[in-house]
CSV table of C-alpha atoms in Angstrom, one decimal:
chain,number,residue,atom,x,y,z
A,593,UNK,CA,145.9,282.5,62.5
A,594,UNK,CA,144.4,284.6,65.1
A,595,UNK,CA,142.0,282.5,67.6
A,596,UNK,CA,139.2,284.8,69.1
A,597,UNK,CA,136.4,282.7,69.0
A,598,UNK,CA,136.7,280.8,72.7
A,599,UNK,CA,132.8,282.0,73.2
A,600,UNK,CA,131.9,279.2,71.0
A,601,UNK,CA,135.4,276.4,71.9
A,602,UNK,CA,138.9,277.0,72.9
A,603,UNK,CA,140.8,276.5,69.9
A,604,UNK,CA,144.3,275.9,71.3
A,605,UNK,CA,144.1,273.7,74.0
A,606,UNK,CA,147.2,272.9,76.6
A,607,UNK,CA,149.1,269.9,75.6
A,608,UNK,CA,148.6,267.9,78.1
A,609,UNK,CA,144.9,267.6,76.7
A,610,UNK,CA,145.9,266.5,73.9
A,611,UNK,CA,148.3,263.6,75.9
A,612,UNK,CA,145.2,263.2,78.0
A,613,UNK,CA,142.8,262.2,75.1
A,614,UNK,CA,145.4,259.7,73.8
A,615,UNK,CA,146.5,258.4,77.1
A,616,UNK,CA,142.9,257.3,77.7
A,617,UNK,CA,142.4,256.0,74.2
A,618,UNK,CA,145.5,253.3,74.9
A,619,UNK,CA,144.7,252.5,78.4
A,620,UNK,CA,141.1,252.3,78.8
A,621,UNK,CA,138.3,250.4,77.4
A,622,UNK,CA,134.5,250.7,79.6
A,623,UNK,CA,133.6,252.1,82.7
A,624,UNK,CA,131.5,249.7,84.8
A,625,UNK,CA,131.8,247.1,82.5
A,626,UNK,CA,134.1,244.6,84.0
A,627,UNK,CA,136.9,244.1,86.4
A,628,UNK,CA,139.5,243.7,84.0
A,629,UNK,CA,142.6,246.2,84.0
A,630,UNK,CA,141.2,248.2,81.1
A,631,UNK,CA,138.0,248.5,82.6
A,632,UNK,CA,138.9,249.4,85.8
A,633,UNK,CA,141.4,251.9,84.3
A,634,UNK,CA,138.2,253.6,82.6
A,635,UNK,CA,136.5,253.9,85.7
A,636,UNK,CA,139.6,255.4,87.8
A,637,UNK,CA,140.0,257.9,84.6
A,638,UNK,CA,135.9,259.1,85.3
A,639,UNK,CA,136.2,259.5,89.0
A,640,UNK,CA,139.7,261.3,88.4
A,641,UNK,CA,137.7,263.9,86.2
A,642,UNK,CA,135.2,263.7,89.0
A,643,UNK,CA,137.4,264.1,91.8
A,644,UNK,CA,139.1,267.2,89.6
A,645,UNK,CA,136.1,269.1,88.8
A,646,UNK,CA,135.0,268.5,92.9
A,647,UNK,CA,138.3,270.5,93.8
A,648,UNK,CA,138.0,273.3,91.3
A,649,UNK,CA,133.6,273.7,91.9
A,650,UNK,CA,133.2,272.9,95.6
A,651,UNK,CA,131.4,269.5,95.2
A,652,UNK,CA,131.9,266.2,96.0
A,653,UNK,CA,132.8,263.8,92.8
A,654,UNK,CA,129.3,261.9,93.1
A,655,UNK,CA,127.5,265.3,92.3
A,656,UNK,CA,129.6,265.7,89.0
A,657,UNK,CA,127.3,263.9,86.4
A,658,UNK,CA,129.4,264.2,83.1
A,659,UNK,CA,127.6,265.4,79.9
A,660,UNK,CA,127.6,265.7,76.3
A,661,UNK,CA,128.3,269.4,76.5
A,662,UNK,CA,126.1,272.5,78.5
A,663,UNK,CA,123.0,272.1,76.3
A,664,UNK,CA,122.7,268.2,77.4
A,665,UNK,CA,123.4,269.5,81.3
A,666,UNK,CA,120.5,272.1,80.7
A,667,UNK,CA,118.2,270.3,79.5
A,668,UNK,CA,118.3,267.5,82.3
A,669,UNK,CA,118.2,270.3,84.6
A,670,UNK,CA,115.4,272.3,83.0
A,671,UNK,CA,113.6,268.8,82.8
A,672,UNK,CA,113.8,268.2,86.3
A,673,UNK,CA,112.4,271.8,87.9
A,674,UNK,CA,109.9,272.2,85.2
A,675,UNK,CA,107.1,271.3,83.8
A,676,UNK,CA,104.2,272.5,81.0
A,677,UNK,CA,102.3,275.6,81.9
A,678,UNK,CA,104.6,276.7,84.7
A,679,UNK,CA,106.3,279.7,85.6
A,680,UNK,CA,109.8,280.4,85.0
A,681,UNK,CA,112.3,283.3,85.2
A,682,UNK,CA,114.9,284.1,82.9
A,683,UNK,CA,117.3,286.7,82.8
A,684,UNK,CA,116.8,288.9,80.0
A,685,UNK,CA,120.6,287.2,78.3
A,686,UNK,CA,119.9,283.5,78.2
A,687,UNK,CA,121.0,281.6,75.3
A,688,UNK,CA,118.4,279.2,73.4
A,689,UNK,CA,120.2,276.6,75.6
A,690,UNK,CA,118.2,278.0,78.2
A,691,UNK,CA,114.8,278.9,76.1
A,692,UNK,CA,114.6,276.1,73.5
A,693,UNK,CA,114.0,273.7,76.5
A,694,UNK,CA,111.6,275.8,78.7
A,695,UNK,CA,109.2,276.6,75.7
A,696,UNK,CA,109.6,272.7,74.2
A,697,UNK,CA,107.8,271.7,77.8
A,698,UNK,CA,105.7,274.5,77.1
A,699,UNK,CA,106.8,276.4,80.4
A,700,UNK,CA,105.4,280.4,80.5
A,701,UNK,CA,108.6,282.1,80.6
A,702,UNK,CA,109.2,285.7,82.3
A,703,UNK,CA,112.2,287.9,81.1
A,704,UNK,CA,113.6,289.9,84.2
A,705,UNK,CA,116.5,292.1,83.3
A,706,UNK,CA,116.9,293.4,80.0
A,707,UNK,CA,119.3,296.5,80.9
A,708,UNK,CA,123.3,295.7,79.4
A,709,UNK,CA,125.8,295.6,82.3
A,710,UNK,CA,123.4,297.0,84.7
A,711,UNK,CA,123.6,294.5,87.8
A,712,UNK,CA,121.0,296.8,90.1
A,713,UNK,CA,118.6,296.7,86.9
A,714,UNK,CA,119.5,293.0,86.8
A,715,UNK,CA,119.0,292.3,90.6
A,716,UNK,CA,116.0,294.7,91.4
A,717,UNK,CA,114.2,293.4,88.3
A,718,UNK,CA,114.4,289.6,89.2
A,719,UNK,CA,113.9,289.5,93.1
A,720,UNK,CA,110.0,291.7,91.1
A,721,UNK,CA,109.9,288.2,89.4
A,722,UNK,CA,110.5,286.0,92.1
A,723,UNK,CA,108.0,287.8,94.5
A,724,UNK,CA,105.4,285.9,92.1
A,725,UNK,CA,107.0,282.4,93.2
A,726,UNK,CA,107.6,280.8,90.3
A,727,UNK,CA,108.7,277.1,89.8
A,728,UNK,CA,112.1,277.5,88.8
A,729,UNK,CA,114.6,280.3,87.8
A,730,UNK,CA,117.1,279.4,85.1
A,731,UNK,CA,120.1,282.3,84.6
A,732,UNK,CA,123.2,282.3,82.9
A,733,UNK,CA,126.5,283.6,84.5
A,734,UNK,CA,127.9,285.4,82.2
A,735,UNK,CA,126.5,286.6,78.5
A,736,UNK,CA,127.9,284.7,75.5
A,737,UNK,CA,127.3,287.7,73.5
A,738,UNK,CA,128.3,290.6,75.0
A,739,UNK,CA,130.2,289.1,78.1
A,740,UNK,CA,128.3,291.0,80.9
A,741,UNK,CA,128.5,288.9,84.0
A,742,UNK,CA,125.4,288.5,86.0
A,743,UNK,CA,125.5,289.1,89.6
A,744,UNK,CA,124.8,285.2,90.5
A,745,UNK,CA,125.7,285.4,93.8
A,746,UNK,CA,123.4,287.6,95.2
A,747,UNK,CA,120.7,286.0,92.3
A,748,UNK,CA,121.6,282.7,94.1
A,749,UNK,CA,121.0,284.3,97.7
A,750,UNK,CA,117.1,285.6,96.3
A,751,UNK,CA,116.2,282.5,95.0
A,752,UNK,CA,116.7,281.1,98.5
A,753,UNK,CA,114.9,283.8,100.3
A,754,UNK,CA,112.0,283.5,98.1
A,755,UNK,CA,112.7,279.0,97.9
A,756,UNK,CA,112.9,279.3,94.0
A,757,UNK,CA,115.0,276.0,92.5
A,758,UNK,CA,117.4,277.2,90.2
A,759,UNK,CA,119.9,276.1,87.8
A,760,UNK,CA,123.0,278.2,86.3
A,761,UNK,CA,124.4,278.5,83.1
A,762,UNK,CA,128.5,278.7,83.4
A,763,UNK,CA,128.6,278.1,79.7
A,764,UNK,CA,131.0,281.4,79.6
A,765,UNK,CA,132.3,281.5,83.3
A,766,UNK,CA,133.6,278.0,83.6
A,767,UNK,CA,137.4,278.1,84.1
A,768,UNK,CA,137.2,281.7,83.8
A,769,UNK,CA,135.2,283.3,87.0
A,770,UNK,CA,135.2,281.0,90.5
A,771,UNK,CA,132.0,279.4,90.5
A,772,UNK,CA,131.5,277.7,93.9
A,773,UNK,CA,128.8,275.3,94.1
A,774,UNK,CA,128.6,274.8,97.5
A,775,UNK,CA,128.5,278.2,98.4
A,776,UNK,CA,126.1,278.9,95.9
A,777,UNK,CA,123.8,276.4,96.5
A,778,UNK,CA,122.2,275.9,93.2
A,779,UNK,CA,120.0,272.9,92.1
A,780,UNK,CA,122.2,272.8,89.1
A,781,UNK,CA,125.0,273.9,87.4
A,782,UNK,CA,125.8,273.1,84.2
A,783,UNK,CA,128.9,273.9,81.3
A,784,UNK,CA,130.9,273.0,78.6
A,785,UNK,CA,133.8,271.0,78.8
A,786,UNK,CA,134.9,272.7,75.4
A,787,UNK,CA,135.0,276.4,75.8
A,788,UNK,CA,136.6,277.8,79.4
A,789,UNK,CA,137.8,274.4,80.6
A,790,UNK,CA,140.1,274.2,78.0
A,791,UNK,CA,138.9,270.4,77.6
A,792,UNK,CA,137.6,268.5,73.9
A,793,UNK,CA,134.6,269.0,72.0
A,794,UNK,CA,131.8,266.5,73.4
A,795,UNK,CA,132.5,266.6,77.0
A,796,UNK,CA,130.3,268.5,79.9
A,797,UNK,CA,129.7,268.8,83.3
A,798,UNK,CA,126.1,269.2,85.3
A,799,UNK,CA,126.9,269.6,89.2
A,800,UNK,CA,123.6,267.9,91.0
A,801,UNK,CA,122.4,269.4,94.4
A,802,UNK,CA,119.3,266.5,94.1
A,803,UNK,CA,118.7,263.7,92.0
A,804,UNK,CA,117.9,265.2,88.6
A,805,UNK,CA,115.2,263.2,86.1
A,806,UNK,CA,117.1,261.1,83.6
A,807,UNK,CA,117.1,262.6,80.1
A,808,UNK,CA,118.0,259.0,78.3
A,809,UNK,CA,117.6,255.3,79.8
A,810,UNK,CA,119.7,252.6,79.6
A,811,UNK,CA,122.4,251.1,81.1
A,812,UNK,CA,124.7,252.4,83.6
A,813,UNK,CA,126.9,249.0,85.0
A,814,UNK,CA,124.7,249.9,88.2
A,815,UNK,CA,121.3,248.3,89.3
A,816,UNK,CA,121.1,246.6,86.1
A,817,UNK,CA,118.4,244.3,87.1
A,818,UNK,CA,116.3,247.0,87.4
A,819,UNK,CA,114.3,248.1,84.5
A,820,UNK,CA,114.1,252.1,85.7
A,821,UNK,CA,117.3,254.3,86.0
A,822,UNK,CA,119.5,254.0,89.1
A,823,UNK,CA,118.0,256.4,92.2
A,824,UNK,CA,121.7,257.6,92.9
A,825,UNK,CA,124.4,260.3,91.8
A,826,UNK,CA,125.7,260.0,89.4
A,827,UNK,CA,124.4,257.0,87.5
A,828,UNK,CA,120.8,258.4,87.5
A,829,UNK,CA,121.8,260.6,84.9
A,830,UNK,CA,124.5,258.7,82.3
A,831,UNK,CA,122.6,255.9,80.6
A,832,UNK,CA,125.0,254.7,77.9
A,833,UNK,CA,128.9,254.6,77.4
A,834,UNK,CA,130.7,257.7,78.2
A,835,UNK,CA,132.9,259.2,76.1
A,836,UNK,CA,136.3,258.4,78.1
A,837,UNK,CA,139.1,259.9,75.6
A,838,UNK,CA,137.4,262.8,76.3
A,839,UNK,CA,137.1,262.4,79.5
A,840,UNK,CA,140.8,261.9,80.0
A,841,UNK,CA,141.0,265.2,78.0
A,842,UNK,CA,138.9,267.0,80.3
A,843,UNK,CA,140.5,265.7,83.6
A,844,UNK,CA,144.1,266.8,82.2
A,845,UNK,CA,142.7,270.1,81.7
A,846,UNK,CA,141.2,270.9,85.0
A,847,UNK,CA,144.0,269.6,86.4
A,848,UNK,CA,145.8,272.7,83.9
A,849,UNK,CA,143.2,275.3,85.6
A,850,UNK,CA,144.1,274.5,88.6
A,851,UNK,CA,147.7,275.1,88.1
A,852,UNK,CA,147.6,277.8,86.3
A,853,UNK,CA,144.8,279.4,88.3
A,854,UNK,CA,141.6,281.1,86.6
A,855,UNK,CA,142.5,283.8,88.7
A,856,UNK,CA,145.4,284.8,86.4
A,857,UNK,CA,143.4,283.5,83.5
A,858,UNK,CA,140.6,285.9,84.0
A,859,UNK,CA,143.2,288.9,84.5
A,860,UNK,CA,144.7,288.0,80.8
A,861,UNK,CA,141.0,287.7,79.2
A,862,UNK,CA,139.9,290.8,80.9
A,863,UNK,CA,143.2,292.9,80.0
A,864,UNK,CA,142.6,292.4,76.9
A,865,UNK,CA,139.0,292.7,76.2
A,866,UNK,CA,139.8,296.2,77.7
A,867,UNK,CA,142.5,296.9,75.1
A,868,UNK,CA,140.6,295.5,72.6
A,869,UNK,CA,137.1,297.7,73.6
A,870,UNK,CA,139.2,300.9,73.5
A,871,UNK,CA,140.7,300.4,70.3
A,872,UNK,CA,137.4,299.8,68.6
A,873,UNK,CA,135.9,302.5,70.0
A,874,UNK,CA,139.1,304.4,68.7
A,875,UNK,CA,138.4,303.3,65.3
A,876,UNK,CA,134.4,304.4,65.6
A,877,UNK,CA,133.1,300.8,66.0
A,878,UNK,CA,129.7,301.2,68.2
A,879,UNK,CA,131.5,298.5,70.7
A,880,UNK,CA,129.6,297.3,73.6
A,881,UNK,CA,131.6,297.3,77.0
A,882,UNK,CA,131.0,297.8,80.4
A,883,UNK,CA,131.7,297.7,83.7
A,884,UNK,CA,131.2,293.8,84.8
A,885,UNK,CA,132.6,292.0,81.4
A,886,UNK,CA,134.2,289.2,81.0
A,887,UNK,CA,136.7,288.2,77.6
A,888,UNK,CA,134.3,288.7,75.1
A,889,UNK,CA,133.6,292.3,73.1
A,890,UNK,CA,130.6,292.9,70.6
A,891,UNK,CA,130.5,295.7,68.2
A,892,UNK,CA,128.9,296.7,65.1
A,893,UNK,CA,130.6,297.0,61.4
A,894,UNK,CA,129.4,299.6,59.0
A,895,UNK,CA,129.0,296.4,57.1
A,896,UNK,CA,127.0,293.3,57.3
A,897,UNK,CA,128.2,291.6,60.4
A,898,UNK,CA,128.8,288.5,58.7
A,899,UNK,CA,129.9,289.9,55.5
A,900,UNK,CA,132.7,292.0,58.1
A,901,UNK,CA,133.6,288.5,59.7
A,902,UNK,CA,134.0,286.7,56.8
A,903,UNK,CA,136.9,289.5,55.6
A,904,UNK,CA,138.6,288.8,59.0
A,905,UNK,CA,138.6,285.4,58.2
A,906,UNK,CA,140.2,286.1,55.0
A,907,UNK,CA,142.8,288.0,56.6
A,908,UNK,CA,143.3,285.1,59.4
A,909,UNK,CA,141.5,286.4,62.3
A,910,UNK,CA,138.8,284.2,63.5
A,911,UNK,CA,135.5,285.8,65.4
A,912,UNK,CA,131.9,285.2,65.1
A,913,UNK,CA,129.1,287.0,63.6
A,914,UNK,CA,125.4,286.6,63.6
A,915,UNK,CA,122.9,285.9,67.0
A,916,UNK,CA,125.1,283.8,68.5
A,917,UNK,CA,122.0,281.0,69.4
A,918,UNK,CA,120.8,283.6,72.0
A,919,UNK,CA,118.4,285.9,70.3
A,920,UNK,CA,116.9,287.0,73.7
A,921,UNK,CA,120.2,288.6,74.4
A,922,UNK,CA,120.2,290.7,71.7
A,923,UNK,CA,116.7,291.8,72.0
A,924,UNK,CA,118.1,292.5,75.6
A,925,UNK,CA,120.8,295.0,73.7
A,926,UNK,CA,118.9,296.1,70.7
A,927,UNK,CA,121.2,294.2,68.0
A,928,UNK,CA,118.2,291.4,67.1
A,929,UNK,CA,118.0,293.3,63.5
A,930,UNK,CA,121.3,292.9,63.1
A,931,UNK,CA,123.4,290.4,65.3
A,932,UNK,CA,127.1,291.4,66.5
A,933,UNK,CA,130.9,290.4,65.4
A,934,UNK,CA,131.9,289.2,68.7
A,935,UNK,CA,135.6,289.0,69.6
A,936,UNK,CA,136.4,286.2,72.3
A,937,UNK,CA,139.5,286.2,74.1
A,938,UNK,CA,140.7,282.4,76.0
A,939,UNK,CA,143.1,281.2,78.3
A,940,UNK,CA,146.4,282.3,75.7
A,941,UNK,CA,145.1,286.1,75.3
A,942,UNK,CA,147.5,288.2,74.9
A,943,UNK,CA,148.2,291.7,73.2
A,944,UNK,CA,149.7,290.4,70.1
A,945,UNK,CA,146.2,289.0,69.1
A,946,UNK,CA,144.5,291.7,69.7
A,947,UNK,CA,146.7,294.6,68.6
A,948,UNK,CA,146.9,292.2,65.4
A,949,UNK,CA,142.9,292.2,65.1
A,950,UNK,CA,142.7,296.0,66.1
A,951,UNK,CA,145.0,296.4,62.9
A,952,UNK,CA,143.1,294.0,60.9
A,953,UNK,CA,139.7,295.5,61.6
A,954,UNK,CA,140.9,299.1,61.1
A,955,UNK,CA,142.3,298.3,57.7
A,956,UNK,CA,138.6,297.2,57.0
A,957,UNK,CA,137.1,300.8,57.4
């Protein structure tokens, strides 16, 4: 089988994930709960992950709050900032992540930035939006459907000139691209567990610059004679038992990223979304690609995009095909009528898989 789905999880995780997930399942019972040995050994496993995702993110462990996945993070975020009938700015790539939430609370929405790997579009088009002073800016790092990375940085930098809030999407860039919270100085950052951190399904992380809004009530082992949530980092935000084995999962694999460095990661993912670009566009394959992309390539079949997909699968290469849960983004690259196959490249890229795909999809024509 050939993996290339890593936009939506990493597939083939490093072992000691696996080890991770276990180890905590034998050891630990939960967090908070008691100060027996299993108990405490929960709680030292969460303030490991904690203390790991500080290291790799520039934060202090008490502003890690751990999640469900990126969606969950978002949405405590978005709750937060914003509330019905005000104004926020999007970039014109956001996944429905991003847009679901804003119009559930019935927020008016403004799309800066529509223009595919153009950054001065990008840039010149949102500082237009922030001149209005809206309530909040929500922006993803990197685009989950045609991997164009946003320039955040200097995104982050106007939303402080102008004293917007903002949160980030790292749903794509996380474990991939450096994403520095201090330096950045978001209100939030939020991402998946699953995809670029290499950890298990059902684990996220939302980095906290102030005390968000809780999402869910309930218990936290803190406070508990209160009957509202906790008014401190993290517990303010994890009502309920977290999910540990994951947890241990997650900690073993940022503890992976770190060895490995997503410095070197990034080089393989980008390396090959090169090779694979150029041979698409060798075969004819309208392919989108640019100049700031990260390990994921879009193109268009002669074909039904899903019908295309579907034939890969049967021929063991795994991609995606359809929207991708971000319709704006495609409206953004004039594929809404049609959707993409998108190729996704992860942490164990190399040219096998994609010479392998290249000869797969060329077979198809």
């Amino acid at each position: 089988m050939i993996y290339l789905d890593n936009g939506a999880t990493s597939f083939h995780k490093p072992p000691e994930v696996y080890k991770g997930m276990l180890r905590a399942m034998q050891r630990c019972a939960n967090p908070g709960r008691g100060g027996y040995p299993a108990a405490m050994a929960a709680a030292e496993q969460v303030y490991a992950c904690r203390e790991a995702a500080g290291k790799l993110f520039n934060c202090q462990p008490e502003q890690v709050v751990i999640t469900n996945n990126c969606t969950h993070g978002l949405n405590i975020a978005i709750n937060t900032l914003v509330s019905a009938g005000d104004h926020v700015v999007v970039s014109g790539f956001e996944h429905n992540a991003v847009t679901r939430p804003l119009y559930a609370l019935g927020a008016q929405v403004h799309v800066a930035g529509r223009r595919l790997f153009d950054q001065t579009d990008t840039l010149e088009s949102f500082e237009n939006a922030l001149r209005r002073r809206p309530k909040a800016a929500v922006f993803t790092h990197a685009s989950n459907v045609f991997g164009y990375v946003l320039p955040v940085e200097q995104m982050a930098k106007l939303c402080k000139q102008y004293q917007v809030p903002f949160v980030i999407d790292a749903a794509q860039s996380a474990g991939v691209l450096p994403v520095n919270f201090g330096a950045l100085g978001a209100d939030f950052i939020a991402m998946p567990g699953h995809k670029g951190l290499l950890g298990p399904q059902g684990t996220g992380l939302l980095l906290c610059n102030r005390l968000p809004e809780p999402l869910m009530h309930g218990g936290t082992g803190s406070a508990s004679s209160e009957q509202s949530m906790p008014d401190f980092l993290p517990d303010r935000a994890e009502a309920g038992t977290l999910n540990v084995p994951g947890i241990g999962g997650l900690t073993a694999a940022l503890g992976y990223l770190r060895r490995v460095g997503i410095s070197n990661i990034a080089r393989r993912e980008r390396e090959q979304t090169q090779r694979c670009a150029a041979g698409l566009e060798r075969l004819g394959f309208h392919t989108f690609t640019g100049k700031d992309q990260l390990g994921i390539v879009s193109f268009l079949p002669e074909t039904d995009c899903e019908e295309t997909a579907q034939k890969l699968a049967q021929r063991g290469v795994c991609v995606r095909a359809g929207l991708h849960c971000a319709p704006l983004a495609h409206e953004s690259g004039g594929t809404l009528a049609t959707g993409t196959v998108r190729v996704s490249f992860g942490h164990d890229a190399t040219p096998v898989q994609t010479d392998r795909f290249l000869a797969v999809a060329a077979a198809l024509k």
